Short mmCIF file of C-alpha atoms in Angstrom, two decimals:
data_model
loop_
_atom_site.label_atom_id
_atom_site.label_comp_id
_atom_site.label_asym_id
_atom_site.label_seq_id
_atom_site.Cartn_x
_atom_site.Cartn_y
_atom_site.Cartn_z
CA UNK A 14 127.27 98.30 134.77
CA UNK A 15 125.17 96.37 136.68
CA UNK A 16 126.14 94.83 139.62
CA UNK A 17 124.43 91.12 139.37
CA UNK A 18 122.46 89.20 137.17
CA UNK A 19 119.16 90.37 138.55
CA UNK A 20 117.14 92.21 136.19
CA UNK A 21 117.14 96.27 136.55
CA UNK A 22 115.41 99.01 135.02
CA UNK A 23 116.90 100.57 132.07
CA UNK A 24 116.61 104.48 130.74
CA UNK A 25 117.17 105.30 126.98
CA UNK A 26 117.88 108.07 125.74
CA UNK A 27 119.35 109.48 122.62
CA UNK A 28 118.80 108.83 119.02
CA UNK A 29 119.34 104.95 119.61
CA UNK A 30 116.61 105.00 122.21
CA UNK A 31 113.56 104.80 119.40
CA UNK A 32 115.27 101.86 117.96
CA UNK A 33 115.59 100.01 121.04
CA UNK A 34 113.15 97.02 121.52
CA UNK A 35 110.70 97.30 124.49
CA UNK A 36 112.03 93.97 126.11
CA UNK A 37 115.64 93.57 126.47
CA UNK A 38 117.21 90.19 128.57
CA UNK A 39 118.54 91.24 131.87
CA UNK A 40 116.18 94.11 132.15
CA UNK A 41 112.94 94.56 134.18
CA UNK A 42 111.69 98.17 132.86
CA UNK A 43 112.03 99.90 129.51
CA UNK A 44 112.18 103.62 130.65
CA UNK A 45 112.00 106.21 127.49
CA UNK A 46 111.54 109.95 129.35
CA UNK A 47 109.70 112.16 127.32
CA UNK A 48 112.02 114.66 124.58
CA UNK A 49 114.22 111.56 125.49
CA UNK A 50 116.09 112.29 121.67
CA UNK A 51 117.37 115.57 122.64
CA UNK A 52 119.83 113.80 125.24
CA UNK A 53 122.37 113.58 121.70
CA UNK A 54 121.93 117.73 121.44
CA UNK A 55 122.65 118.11 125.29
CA UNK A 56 125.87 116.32 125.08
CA UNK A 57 126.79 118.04 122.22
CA UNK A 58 126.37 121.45 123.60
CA UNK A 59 128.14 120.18 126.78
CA UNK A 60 131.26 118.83 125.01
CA UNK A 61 134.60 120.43 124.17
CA UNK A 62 134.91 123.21 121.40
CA UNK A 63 138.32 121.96 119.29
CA UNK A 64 140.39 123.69 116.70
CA UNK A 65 143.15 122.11 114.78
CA UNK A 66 145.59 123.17 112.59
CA UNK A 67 148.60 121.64 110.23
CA UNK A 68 151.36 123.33 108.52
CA UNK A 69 154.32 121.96 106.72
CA UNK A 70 157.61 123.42 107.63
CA UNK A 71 161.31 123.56 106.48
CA UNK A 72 163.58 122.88 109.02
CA UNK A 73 166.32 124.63 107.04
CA UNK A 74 164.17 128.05 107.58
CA UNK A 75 162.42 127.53 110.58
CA UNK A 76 163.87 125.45 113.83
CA UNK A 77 162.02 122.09 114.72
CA UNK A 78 160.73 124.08 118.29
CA UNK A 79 158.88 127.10 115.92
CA UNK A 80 156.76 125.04 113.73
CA UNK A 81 155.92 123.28 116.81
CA UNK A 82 154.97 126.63 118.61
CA UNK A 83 153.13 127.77 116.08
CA UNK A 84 151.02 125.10 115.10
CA UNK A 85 149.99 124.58 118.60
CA UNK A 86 149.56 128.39 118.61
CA UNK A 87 147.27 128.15 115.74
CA UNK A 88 145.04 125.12 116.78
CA UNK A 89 144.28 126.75 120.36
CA UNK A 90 143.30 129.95 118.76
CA UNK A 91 140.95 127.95 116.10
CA UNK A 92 139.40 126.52 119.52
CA UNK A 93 138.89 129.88 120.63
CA UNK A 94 137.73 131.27 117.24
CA UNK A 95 135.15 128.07 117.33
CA UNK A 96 133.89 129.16 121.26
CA UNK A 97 136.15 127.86 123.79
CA UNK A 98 136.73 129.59 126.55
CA UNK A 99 140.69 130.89 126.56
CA UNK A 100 141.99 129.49 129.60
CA UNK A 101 140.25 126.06 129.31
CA UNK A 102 142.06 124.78 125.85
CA UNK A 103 144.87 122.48 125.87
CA UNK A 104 146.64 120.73 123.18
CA UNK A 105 145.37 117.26 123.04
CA UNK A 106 147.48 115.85 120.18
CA UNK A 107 150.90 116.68 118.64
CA UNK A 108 151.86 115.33 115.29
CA UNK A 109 154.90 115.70 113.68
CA UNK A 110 155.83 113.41 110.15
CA UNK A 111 158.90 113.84 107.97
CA UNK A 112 158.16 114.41 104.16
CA UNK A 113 159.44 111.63 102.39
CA UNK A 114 160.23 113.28 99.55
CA UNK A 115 161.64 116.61 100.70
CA UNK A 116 164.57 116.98 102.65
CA UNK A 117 164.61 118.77 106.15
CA UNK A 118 160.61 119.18 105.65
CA UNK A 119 157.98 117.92 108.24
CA UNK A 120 154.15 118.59 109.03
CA UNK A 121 153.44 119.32 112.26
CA UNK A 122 149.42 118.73 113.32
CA UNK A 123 147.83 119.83 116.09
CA UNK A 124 144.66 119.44 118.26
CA UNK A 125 143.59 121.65 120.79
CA UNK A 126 139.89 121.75 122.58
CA UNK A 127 138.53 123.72 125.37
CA UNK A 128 135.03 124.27 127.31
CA UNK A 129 132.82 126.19 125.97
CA UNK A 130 132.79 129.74 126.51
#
């Protein structure tokens, strides 16, 4: 963000950076650092590890609480399987949608991600 309308120096780096002109308005310097494309491969080793899983359930066999359990179960291990460290994955997203056209049925979804281990 920059903080007034004086021109500032930017750094690119990135894939986008090779396709960014060399003059931009609002902008005094065009910095590209050198190996500036691997920037894209550093955040991507830095980010989260994630695992998901989905399942469809019938709630006359199994309770509404299991399938959830187990789904979440499922997706954290599939985080861990993919290289998160155990005690860092969470459950970012929780889905649960009835089947239209089976009774007492639902599909429960789940997200989980974790640092890398």
């Amino acid at each position: 963000m920059k903080p007034s309308a004086a021109p500032v120096p930017i750094v690119l780096v990135g894939g986008g950076s090779v396709i960014s002109p060399d003059g931009l308005a609002g902008v005094s310097a065009v910095i590209r650092p050198d190996h500036a494309g691997a920037a894209n491969a550093v955040g991507a080793a830095l980010g989260d590890v994630a695992g998901q899983a989905e399942r469809v359930f019938s709630l006359r066999e199994t309770s509404r609480q299991e399938a959830v359990d187990a789904v979440r179960a499922e997706a954290i291990e599939r985080a861990v399987e993919a290289g998160a460290a155990a005690g860092t994955v969470e459950v970012l997203a929780l889905e649960e949608l009835p089947v239209a056209y089976m009774e007492d049925t639902v599909i429960v979804r789940a997200r989980a991600a974790g640092r890398l281990a």
